[in-house]
GROMACS .gro file of C-alpha atoms in nm:
model
  455
    1MET     CA    1   0.213  -4.582   9.741
    2THR     CA    2   0.362  -4.436   9.424
    3HIS     CA    3   0.700  -4.285   9.508
    4PRO     CA    4   0.884  -4.424   9.808
    5CYS     CA    5   1.215  -4.266   9.907
    6PRO     CA    6   1.504  -4.262   9.868
    7HIS     CA    7   1.522  -4.171   9.502
    8ALA     CA    8   1.805  -4.099   9.260
    9ALA     CA    9   1.844  -3.727   9.190
   10LEU     CA   10   1.953  -3.734   8.826
   11HIS     CA   11   2.013  -3.358   8.843
   12ASP     CA   12   2.275  -3.393   9.117
   13PRO     CA   13   2.639  -3.389   8.996
   14ARG     CA   14   2.723  -3.646   9.264
   15PHE     CA   15   2.497  -3.895   9.086
   16HIS     CA   16   2.696  -3.865   8.764
   17ALA     CA   17   3.028  -3.927   8.939
   18ASP     CA   18   2.928  -4.294   8.985
   19PRO     CA   19   2.567  -4.357   8.874
   20GLN     CA   20   2.605  -4.733   8.878
   21ALA     CA   21   2.689  -4.736   9.248
   22VAL     CA   22   2.387  -4.517   9.330
   23LEU     CA   23   2.157  -4.731   9.118
   24GLN     CA   24   2.293  -5.052   9.270
   25ARG     CA   25   2.196  -4.928   9.616
   26LEU     CA   26   1.849  -4.835   9.491
   27ARG     CA   27   1.816  -5.168   9.313
   28ASP     CA   28   1.896  -5.345   9.638
   29THR     CA   29   1.616  -5.149   9.806
   30HIS     CA   30   1.350  -5.118   9.534
   31GLY     CA   31   1.428  -5.382   9.277
   32PRO     CA   32   1.475  -5.321   8.903
   33VAL     CA   33   1.240  -5.019   8.878
   34VAL     CA   34   1.352  -4.728   9.094
   35PRO     CA   35   1.213  -4.382   9.176
   36VAL     CA   36   1.408  -4.087   9.039
   37GLU     CA   37   1.394  -3.708   9.036
   38LEU     CA   38   1.484  -3.539   8.705
   39GLU     CA   39   1.499  -3.191   8.855
   40PRO     CA   40   1.362  -3.061   9.183
   41GLY     CA   41   0.995  -3.151   9.194
   42VAL     CA   42   0.989  -3.351   8.868
   43ARG     CA   43   0.952  -3.720   8.953
   44ALA     CA   44   0.964  -4.032   8.737
   45TRP     CA   45   1.059  -4.398   8.746
   46LEU     CA   46   1.373  -4.550   8.598
   47VAL     CA   47   1.381  -4.912   8.482
   48ILE     CA   48   1.735  -5.054   8.503
   49ASP     CA   49   1.680  -5.419   8.415
   50TYR     CA   50   1.768  -5.549   8.069
   51THR     CA   51   1.485  -5.802   8.049
   52ILE     CA   52   1.218  -5.560   8.172
   53ILE     CA   53   1.327  -5.285   7.933
   54THR     CA   54   1.312  -5.531   7.644
   55ALA     CA   55   0.966  -5.656   7.743
   56TRP     CA   56   0.814  -5.315   7.814
   57CYS     CA   57   0.945  -5.160   7.492
   58ARG     CA   58   0.774  -5.438   7.297
   59ASP     CA   59   0.449  -5.416   7.493
   60THR     CA   60   0.281  -5.145   7.288
   61ARG     CA   61  -0.060  -5.212   7.442
   62THR     CA   62   0.047  -5.126   7.796
   63PHE     CA   63   0.308  -4.858   7.726
   64SER     CA   64   0.282  -4.554   7.502
   65ARG     CA   65   0.548  -4.313   7.371
   66ASP     CA   66   0.301  -4.024   7.349
   67ALA     CA   67   0.422  -3.759   7.596
   68ARG     CA   68   0.080  -3.595   7.599
   69ARG     CA   69  -0.004  -3.869   7.848
   70TRP     CA   70   0.245  -3.722   8.100
   71ARG     CA   71   0.027  -3.706   8.408
   72ASP     CA   72   0.199  -3.432   8.610
   73TRP     CA   73   0.251  -3.210   8.307
   74ARG     CA   74  -0.117  -3.239   8.209
   75ALA     CA   75  -0.217  -3.143   8.563
   76GLY     CA   76   0.013  -2.840   8.569
   77ARG     CA   77   0.243  -2.986   8.833
   78VAL     CA   78   0.533  -2.959   8.585
   79ARG     CA   79   0.575  -2.612   8.440
   80ASP     CA   80   0.628  -2.554   8.069
   81ASP     CA   81   0.963  -2.390   8.144
   82ALA     CA   82   1.097  -2.689   8.343
   83ARG     CA   83   1.448  -2.785   8.233
   84VAL     CA   84   1.348  -3.132   8.113
   85VAL     CA   85   1.043  -3.029   7.910
   86PRO     CA   86   1.221  -2.969   7.574
   87MET     CA   87   1.347  -3.327   7.583
   88MET     CA   88   1.030  -3.489   7.717
   89ALA     CA   89   0.740  -3.283   7.582
   90TYR     CA   90   0.545  -3.419   7.285
   91ARG     CA   91   0.671  -3.357   6.934
   92PRO     CA   92   0.499  -3.477   6.616
   93ASN     CA   93   0.772  -3.721   6.520
   94ALA     CA   94   0.821  -4.097   6.528
   95MET     CA   95   0.977  -4.101   6.875
   96PHE     CA   96   0.651  -3.988   7.035
   97ALA     CA   97   0.412  -4.185   6.811
   98ASP     CA   98   0.233  -4.517   6.854
   99GLY     CA   99   0.066  -4.769   6.627
  100ASP     CA  100  -0.011  -4.689   6.265
  101ARG     CA  101   0.104  -4.330   6.300
  102HIS     CA  102   0.443  -4.447   6.423
  103LEU     CA  103   0.470  -4.687   6.128
  104ARG     CA  104   0.392  -4.408   5.881
  105LEU     CA  105   0.642  -4.165   6.031
  106ARG     CA  106   0.915  -4.423   6.082
  107ARG     CA  107   0.885  -4.540   5.722
  108ALA     CA  108   0.951  -4.185   5.602
  109VAL     CA  109   1.262  -4.160   5.821
  110THR     CA  110   1.405  -4.500   5.730
  111ASP     CA  111   1.345  -4.440   5.360
  112ALA     CA  112   1.505  -4.095   5.370
  113LEU     CA  113   1.809  -4.223   5.559
  114GLY     CA  114   1.827  -4.550   5.368
  115ARG     CA  115   1.886  -4.375   5.036
  116ALA     CA  116   2.202  -4.216   5.174
  117GLU     CA  117   2.508  -4.387   5.025
  118ALA     CA  118   2.728  -4.553   5.287
  119HIS     CA  119   3.051  -4.485   5.102
  120ARG     CA  120   2.969  -4.113   5.080
  121ILE     CA  121   2.897  -4.093   5.453
  122ALA     CA  122   3.223  -4.275   5.531
  123ALA     CA  123   3.415  -4.049   5.292
  124ASP     CA  124   3.265  -3.737   5.453
  125ALA     CA  125   3.352  -3.868   5.800
  126ARG     CA  126   3.711  -3.939   5.697
  127GLY     CA  127   3.752  -3.607   5.519
  128PHE     CA  128   3.611  -3.398   5.803
  129ALA     CA  129   3.812  -3.600   6.056
  130HIS     CA  130   4.135  -3.518   5.875
  131ARG     CA  131   4.038  -3.152   5.848
  132LEU     CA  132   3.964  -3.126   6.221
  133ILE     CA  133   4.286  -3.303   6.319
  134ASP     CA  134   4.481  -3.073   6.086
  135GLY     CA  135   4.350  -2.787   6.296
  136PHE     CA  136   4.513  -2.899   6.621
  137CYS     CA  137   4.778  -3.164   6.551
  138ALA     CA  138   5.063  -2.910   6.550
  139ARG     CA  139   4.974  -2.784   6.899
  140GLY     CA  140   5.054  -3.104   7.083
  141ARG     CA  141   4.740  -3.080   7.296
  142ALA     CA  142   4.365  -3.068   7.242
  143ASP     CA  143   4.028  -3.115   7.402
  144LEU     CA  144   3.901  -3.413   7.206
  145LEU     CA  145   3.542  -3.315   7.279
  146ALA     CA  146   3.543  -2.947   7.184
  147ASP     CA  147   3.804  -2.978   6.908
  148TYR     CA  148   3.689  -3.303   6.754
  149ALA     CA  149   3.405  -3.521   6.885
  150ARG     CA  150   3.146  -3.243   6.906
  151GLN     CA  151   3.227  -3.118   6.558
  152LEU     CA  152   3.269  -3.430   6.345
  153PRO     CA  153   2.915  -3.578   6.361
  154LEU     CA  154   2.760  -3.236   6.310
  155LEU     CA  155   2.964  -3.172   5.996
  156VAL     CA  156   2.868  -3.510   5.850
  157LEU     CA  157   2.500  -3.498   5.949
  158THR     CA  158   2.434  -3.142   5.835
  159ARG     CA  159   2.573  -3.233   5.492
  160LEU     CA  160   2.365  -3.552   5.490
  161VAL     CA  161   2.048  -3.364   5.581
  162GLY     CA  162   2.120  -3.080   5.340
  163PHE     CA  163   2.216  -2.794   5.572
  164GLY     CA  164   2.505  -2.553   5.561
  165ASP     CA  165   2.776  -2.547   5.827
  166ASN     CA  166   2.650  -2.223   5.984
  167ALA     CA  167   2.305  -2.366   6.058
  168GLY     CA  168   2.471  -2.679   6.191
  169ARG     CA  169   2.676  -2.489   6.445
  170ARG     CA  170   2.372  -2.303   6.574
  171LEU     CA  171   2.180  -2.629   6.602
  172ALA     CA  172   2.458  -2.800   6.797
  173GLU     CA  173   2.476  -2.524   7.055
  174ALA     CA  174   2.100  -2.535   7.106
  175VAL     CA  175   2.089  -2.915   7.129
  176ARG     CA  176   2.338  -2.928   7.415
  177GLY     CA  177   2.132  -2.676   7.606
  178MET     CA  178   1.828  -2.901   7.565
  179TRP     CA  179   2.007  -3.220   7.673
  180ASP     CA  180   2.162  -3.060   7.980
  181GLY     CA  181   1.863  -2.844   8.070
  182THR     CA  182   2.072  -2.524   8.072
  183ASP     CA  183   1.834  -2.247   7.964
  184ALA     CA  184   1.645  -2.527   7.790
  185GLU     CA  185   1.341  -2.320   7.689
  186ARG     CA  186   1.553  -2.068   7.500
  187ALA     CA  187   1.766  -2.345   7.350
  188ASN     CA  188   1.454  -2.521   7.222
  189ALA     CA  189   1.321  -2.200   7.067
  190ALA     CA  190   1.653  -2.133   6.894
  191TYR     CA  191   1.666  -2.488   6.766
  192GLU     CA  192   1.318  -2.481   6.617
  193ARG     CA  193   1.374  -2.137   6.464
  194THR     CA  194   1.691  -2.253   6.289
  195LEU     CA  195   1.519  -2.566   6.160
  196SER     CA  196   1.219  -2.371   6.034
  197GLU     CA  197   1.447  -2.139   5.837
  198ALA     CA  198   1.624  -2.438   5.684
  199VAL     CA  199   1.297  -2.609   5.586
  200THR     CA  200   1.178  -2.288   5.417
  201ALA     CA  201   1.501  -2.260   5.220
  202LYS     CA  202   1.498  -2.627   5.119
  203SER     CA  203   1.136  -2.606   5.004
  204ALA     CA  204   1.245  -2.354   4.743
  205ARG     CA  205   1.554  -2.552   4.637
  206PRO     CA  206   1.522  -2.927   4.705
  207GLY     CA  207   1.822  -3.153   4.647
  208ASP     CA  208   1.954  -3.504   4.695
  209ASP     CA  209   1.946  -3.499   5.075
  210VAL     CA  210   1.751  -3.633   5.370
  211LEU     CA  211   1.544  -3.318   5.421
  212SER     CA  212   1.428  -3.309   5.058
  213ARG     CA  213   1.338  -3.680   5.075
  214LEU     CA  214   1.134  -3.628   5.391
  215MET     CA  215   0.940  -3.344   5.231
  216ALA     CA  216   0.870  -3.544   4.914
  217HIS     CA  217   0.793  -3.879   5.081
  218ASP     CA  218   0.460  -4.045   5.001
  219ALA     CA  219   0.386  -4.065   5.373
  220GLY     CA  220   0.272  -3.706   5.331
  221LEU     CA  221   0.454  -3.545   5.622
  222SER     CA  222   0.331  -3.201   5.718
  223ARG     CA  223   0.578  -2.914   5.749
  224GLU     CA  224   0.557  -2.950   6.128
  225GLU     CA  225   0.626  -3.323   6.109
  226VAL     CA  226   0.925  -3.265   5.882
  227LEU     CA  227   1.064  -3.003   6.120
  228HIS     CA  228   1.033  -3.227   6.423
  229HIS     CA  229   1.189  -3.523   6.247
  230LEU     CA  230   1.490  -3.303   6.192
  231VAL     CA  231   1.491  -3.252   6.569
  232LEU     CA  232   1.504  -3.629   6.598
  233ILE     CA  233   1.773  -3.689   6.333
  234LEU     CA  234   2.001  -3.397   6.415
  235GLY     CA  235   1.924  -3.348   6.784
  236ILE     CA  236   1.957  -3.710   6.888
  237GLY     CA  237   2.199  -3.814   6.614
  238ASP     CA  238   2.456  -3.539   6.655
  239GLU     CA  239   2.465  -3.537   7.033
  240SER     CA  240   2.470  -3.915   7.076
  241THR     CA  241   2.737  -3.973   6.811
  242ALA     CA  242   2.958  -3.699   6.954
  243ASN     CA  243   2.932  -3.856   7.298
  244LEU     CA  244   2.996  -4.202   7.155
  245ILE     CA  245   3.326  -4.079   7.007
  246GLY     CA  246   3.417  -3.914   7.336
  247ASN     CA  247   3.328  -4.217   7.547
  248THR     CA  248   3.516  -4.453   7.315
  249MET     CA  249   3.826  -4.236   7.329
  250ARG     CA  250   3.801  -4.221   7.708
  251LEU     CA  251   3.795  -4.602   7.710
  252LEU     CA  252   4.106  -4.622   7.493
  253LEU     CA  253   4.290  -4.365   7.703
  254THR     CA  254   4.208  -4.514   8.043
  255ASP     CA  255   4.170  -4.892   7.999
  256ARG     CA  256   4.527  -5.024   7.970
  257GLU     CA  257   4.422  -5.382   7.910
  258PHE     CA  258   4.184  -5.298   7.630
  259ALA     CA  259   4.433  -5.056   7.472
  260ALA     CA  260   4.694  -5.332   7.474
  261ASP     CA  261   4.447  -5.565   7.301
  262LEU     CA  262   4.387  -5.301   7.037
  263ALA     CA  263   4.758  -5.242   6.986
  264GLY     CA  264   4.811  -5.616   6.950
  265SER     CA  265   4.529  -5.650   6.695
  266ARG     CA  266   4.334  -5.879   6.926
  267VAL     CA  267   4.041  -5.638   6.901
  268GLY     CA  268   3.950  -5.367   6.651
  269ILE     CA  269   3.796  -5.021   6.653
  270ASP     CA  270   3.447  -5.168   6.614
  271ASP     CA  271   3.505  -5.365   6.934
  272ALA     CA  272   3.610  -5.047   7.113
  273VAL     CA  273   3.291  -4.872   7.001
  274ASP     CA  274   3.080  -5.162   7.124
  275ARG     CA  275   3.264  -5.175   7.456
  276ALA     CA  276   3.178  -4.808   7.506
  277LEU     CA  277   2.816  -4.878   7.410
  278TRP     CA  278   2.805  -5.149   7.677
  279SER     CA  279   2.968  -4.950   7.955
  280ASP     CA  280   2.879  -4.585   7.887
  281PRO     CA  281   2.617  -4.553   7.611
  282PRO     CA  282   2.584  -4.187   7.509
  283VAL     CA  283   2.206  -4.182   7.551
  284THR     CA  284   2.090  -4.318   7.884
  285ASN     CA  285   1.777  -4.273   8.095
  286PHE     CA  286   1.597  -4.197   7.769
  287PRO     CA  287   1.356  -4.225   7.589
  288VAL     CA  288   1.042  -4.237   7.800
  289LEU     CA  289   0.745  -4.473   7.828
  290TYR     CA  290   0.401  -4.380   7.965
  291PRO     CA  291   0.181  -4.662   8.098
  292VAL     CA  292  -0.178  -4.643   7.972
  293ARG     CA  293  -0.302  -4.798   8.298
  294ASP     CA  294  -0.171  -4.833   8.652
  295ILE     CA  295   0.117  -5.082   8.685
  296GLU     CA  296   0.171  -5.275   9.008
  297LEU     CA  297   0.530  -5.358   9.100
  298ALA     CA  298   0.661  -5.602   9.357
  299GLY     CA  299   0.596  -5.492   9.714
  300GLY     CA  300   0.269  -5.322   9.626
  301ARG     CA  301   0.421  -5.016   9.464
  302ILE     CA  302   0.212  -4.858   9.191
  303ILE     CA  303   0.322  -4.669   8.880
  304ARG     CA  304   0.024  -4.453   8.800
  305GLU     CA  305  -0.110  -4.421   8.449
  306GLY     CA  306   0.075  -4.145   8.261
  307THR     CA  307   0.380  -4.141   8.491
  308PRO     CA  308   0.710  -4.116   8.300
  309ILE     CA  309   0.921  -4.431   8.296
  310LEU     CA  310   1.274  -4.361   8.176
  311LEU     CA  311   1.475  -4.637   8.011
  312GLY     CA  312   1.799  -4.680   8.204
  313LEU     CA  313   1.989  -4.823   7.908
  314GLY     CA  314   2.334  -4.768   8.056
  315ALA     CA  315   2.253  -4.922   8.393
  316ALA     CA  316   2.077  -5.220   8.234
  317ASN     CA  317   2.378  -5.282   8.009
  318ARG     CA  318   2.616  -5.266   8.304
  319PHE     CA  319   2.414  -5.499   8.526
  320LEU     CA  320   2.385  -5.753   8.245
  321ALA     CA  321   2.754  -5.721   8.152
  322ASP     CA  322   2.854  -5.779   8.513
  323GLN     CA  323   2.649  -6.098   8.510
  324TYR     CA  324   2.784  -6.230   8.179
  325ARG     CA  325   3.114  -6.047   8.162
  326GLU     CA  326   3.328  -6.321   8.008
  327ARG     CA  327   3.081  -6.408   7.734
  328ILE     CA  328   3.027  -6.044   7.639
  329GLN     CA  329   3.397  -5.964   7.636
  330GLU     CA  330   3.487  -6.272   7.436
  331THR     CA  331   3.226  -6.223   7.166
  332ALA     CA  332   3.212  -5.839   7.171
  333ASN     CA  333   2.847  -5.890   7.087
  334ARG     CA  334   2.598  -5.617   7.007
  335ALA     CA  335   2.316  -5.727   7.232
  336HIS     CA  336   2.344  -5.406   7.432
  337LEU     CA  337   2.047  -5.169   7.453
  338ALA     CA  338   2.236  -4.858   7.344
  339TRP     CA  339   2.026  -4.821   7.027
  340GLY     CA  340   1.698  -4.908   7.197
  341VAL     CA  341   1.483  -5.213   7.141
  342GLY     CA  342   1.149  -5.297   6.987
  343PRO     CA  343   0.954  -5.093   6.731
  344HIS     CA  344   1.134  -4.770   6.826
  345ARG     CA  345   1.488  -4.906   6.786
  346CYS     CA  346   1.712  -4.632   6.643
  347PRO     CA  347   1.683  -4.628   6.260
  348ALA     CA  348   2.012  -4.436   6.221
  349GLN     CA  349   2.243  -4.663   6.420
  350ASP     CA  350   2.444  -4.774   6.116
  351ILE     CA  351   2.514  -4.412   6.026
  352ALA     CA  352   2.615  -4.328   6.382
  353ARG     CA  353   2.848  -4.629   6.398
  354MET     CA  354   3.003  -4.532   6.066
  355ILE     CA  355   3.076  -4.176   6.179
  356ALA     CA  356   3.204  -4.281   6.521
  357GLY     CA  357   3.411  -4.571   6.391
  358ASN     CA  358   3.581  -4.366   6.122
  359GLY     CA  359   3.632  -4.076   6.362
  360VAL     CA  360   3.798  -4.286   6.631
  361GLU     CA  361   4.012  -4.485   6.389
  362ILE     CA  362   4.152  -4.188   6.200
  363LEU     CA  363   4.222  -4.004   6.524
  364VAL     CA  364   4.427  -4.283   6.679
  365GLU     CA  365   4.611  -4.355   6.354
  366ARG     CA  366   4.711  -3.995   6.299
  367LEU     CA  367   4.804  -3.927   6.660
  368PRO     CA  368   4.927  -4.263   6.793
  369GLU     CA  369   5.084  -4.121   7.109
  370LEU     CA  370   4.766  -3.971   7.252
  371ARG     CA  371   4.750  -3.967   7.631
  372LEU     CA  372   4.538  -3.790   7.890
  373ALA     CA  373   4.657  -3.444   7.988
  374VAL     CA  374   4.507  -3.483   8.336
  375PRO     CA  375   4.466  -3.774   8.578
  376GLU     CA  376   4.163  -3.989   8.498
  377SER     CA  377   4.013  -3.890   8.834
  378GLU     CA  378   3.988  -3.529   8.714
  379LEU     CA  379   3.759  -3.611   8.420
  380ARG     CA  380   3.407  -3.486   8.484
  381TRP     CA  381   3.071  -3.603   8.352
  382ARG     CA  382   2.807  -3.361   8.229
  383ASN     CA  383   2.512  -3.304   8.459
  384SER     CA  384   2.245  -3.429   8.219
  385PRO     CA  385   1.952  -3.651   8.320
  386PHE     CA  386   1.953  -3.812   7.975
  387ALA     CA  387   2.311  -3.829   7.844
  388ARG     CA  388   2.633  -3.995   7.955
  389ALA     CA  389   2.897  -3.753   7.836
  390LEU     CA  390   3.216  -3.592   7.958
  391THR     CA  391   3.253  -3.217   7.998
  392ALA     CA  392   3.601  -3.228   7.839
  393LEU     CA  393   3.863  -3.481   7.732
  394PRO     CA  394   4.203  -3.305   7.739
  395VAL     CA  395   4.490  -3.491   7.574
  396VAL     CA  396   4.854  -3.433   7.485
  397PHE     CA  397   5.066  -3.584   7.209
  398THR     CA  398   5.381  -3.519   7.007
  399PRO     CA  399   5.318  -3.213   6.785
  400GLN     CA  400   5.341  -3.285   6.414
  401PRO     CA  401   5.293  -3.071   6.103
  402PRO     CA  402   4.950  -3.135   5.950
  403GLU     CA  403   5.080  -3.213   5.602
  404ARG     CA  404   5.329  -3.480   5.711
  405VAL     CA  405   5.092  -3.646   5.957
  406ARG     CA  406   4.812  -3.660   5.707
  407GLU     CA  407   5.036  -3.807   5.438
  408GLN     CA  408   5.147  -4.080   5.676
  409ALA     CA  409   4.789  -4.150   5.781
  410GLU     CA  410   4.665  -4.180   5.424
  411GLN     CA  411   4.933  -4.439   5.350
  412THR     CA  412   4.809  -4.674   5.623
  413ALA     CA  413   4.451  -4.562   5.683
  414THR     CA  414   4.187  -4.822   5.749
  415VAL     CA  415   3.821  -4.740   5.785
  416PRO     CA  416   3.525  -4.935   5.923
  417ALA     CA  417   3.288  -5.047   5.649
  418ALA     CA  418   2.912  -5.019   5.652
  419GLU     CA  419   2.717  -5.277   5.849
  420GLY     CA  420   2.756  -5.618   5.690
  421GLU     CA  421   3.070  -5.533   5.493
  422PRO     CA  422   3.422  -5.640   5.596
  423ARG     CA  423   3.503  -5.446   5.909
  424HIS     CA  424   3.814  -5.269   5.779
  425ARG     CA  425   3.936  -5.172   5.439
  426ASP     CA  426   4.234  -4.988   5.302
  427ALA     CA  427   4.132  -4.632   5.218
  428ARG     CA  428   4.304  -4.662   4.881
  429ALA     CA  429   4.133  -4.989   4.790
  430ASP     CA  430   3.800  -4.851   4.671
  431THR     CA  431   3.849  -4.985   4.320
  432GLY     CA  432   3.758  -5.345   4.387
  433THR     CA  433   3.447  -5.540   4.300
  434GLU     CA  434   3.126  -5.341   4.314
  435ASP     CA  435   2.908  -5.400   4.616
  436PRO     CA  436   2.537  -5.426   4.522
  437ARG     CA  437   2.452  -5.190   4.811
  438GLY     CA  438   2.663  -4.915   4.657
  439GLY     CA  439   3.030  -4.830   4.674
  440ALA     CA  440   3.322  -5.062   4.611
  441ARG     CA  441   3.397  -5.384   4.786
  442PRO     CA  442   3.763  -5.399   4.891
  443SER     CA  443   3.977  -5.648   4.706
  444ARG     CA  444   4.257  -5.646   4.966
  445PRO     CA  445   4.269  -5.853   5.284
  446ARG     CA  446   4.175  -5.689   5.611
  447ARG     CA  447   4.444  -5.465   5.758
  448ARG     CA  448   4.468  -5.495   6.135
  449ASP     CA  449   4.424  -5.194   6.361
  450ARG     CA  450   4.757  -5.063   6.484
  451TRP     CA  451   4.770  -4.821   6.771
  452ARG     CA  452   5.000  -4.792   7.068
  453ARG     CA  453   4.915  -4.582   7.367
  454GLY     CA  454   5.160  -4.315   7.472
  455ARG     CA  455   5.217  -4.272   7.843
   0.00000   0.00000   0.00000
């Protein structure tokens, strides 16, 4: 018996209204590994237990990341134009690699990203955040997703990688089509075409950017490998960071208790980001494992070799948080699975946190009276099997001229530091002692977050 019913239809909008309730019912019936349907006729398993996800991700002998093992796709039971194929089909990048090949590819990615200067990324995030807010702060209302969260990471990452803004916009549109499965085949083609054009242009004129470093790395990446690592960096990085900003802002706009803690300086912006990563991580039910042999579960159920096993990161976080709620809330720890676990743990998590943290902090400092423009019950989640993201986040606030608001914000701005540095620093204090990792270490004491929620 390989796929008992009932299963969770991850393509059904009703699932996304309250996925935890659906998965709790399935957990009660099936245990911590439950049958799911990604789209009509495309079946998989979803593991929703923290301990099992951790163990299976580290068990590289039993579980592979190579999507060419996908049993139903190999047999032709999943068509090439299926909505989920662009996200699940094999690509020659580190996400889909095992063993020595994974080590070679991952080293190229971590080296290329690791040479990016943290203070430059933070400065880009702050600068673009101010520019985006300038564009809507006089209106008194905005969609924080369309007007802000979906634009900020893309602007920062395309500059980091070495792309122009025009290519970045085309990439973002294609990526969302791939995540949601809306005309996914065309979206994937458009994405790869845009990347190929950018790689060709950069080959002629390399620079001090991630793309040039990937092409010149001693790991000897082929043109195809370079292209598909850009899919990984931009496709996953942009979409997940945008959704992290959106989900964090939703938390601040709907959780009165947490917002009060933030206003009273009992927690900071970093804590808000981590709370969102615990409760609604932007990437969930992804990536995918493929067992290299049949796996027997409790009750005699069998996961056949080559059957996709999705990682239910969000559900696993929630179930664990429910069990240890007080400890997790008191320590605001980062033991969540939002960045993955094991050899494939996200190598760009520090960059994503930096963009999201700066983006959220500047937004709430510049527009302190933000409030939802609709009842919380009217917020809708996107119908994606792999992402936890809102369709829109409409807000209202007191209109203010861009120049005056920005001047006030710059006088009191605080920004999250890179991982390992003091969490907040005054934006004007970058003239202190040099930090050996690059940039300046602040010489002023930490300034507390100050934000009050308008109602």
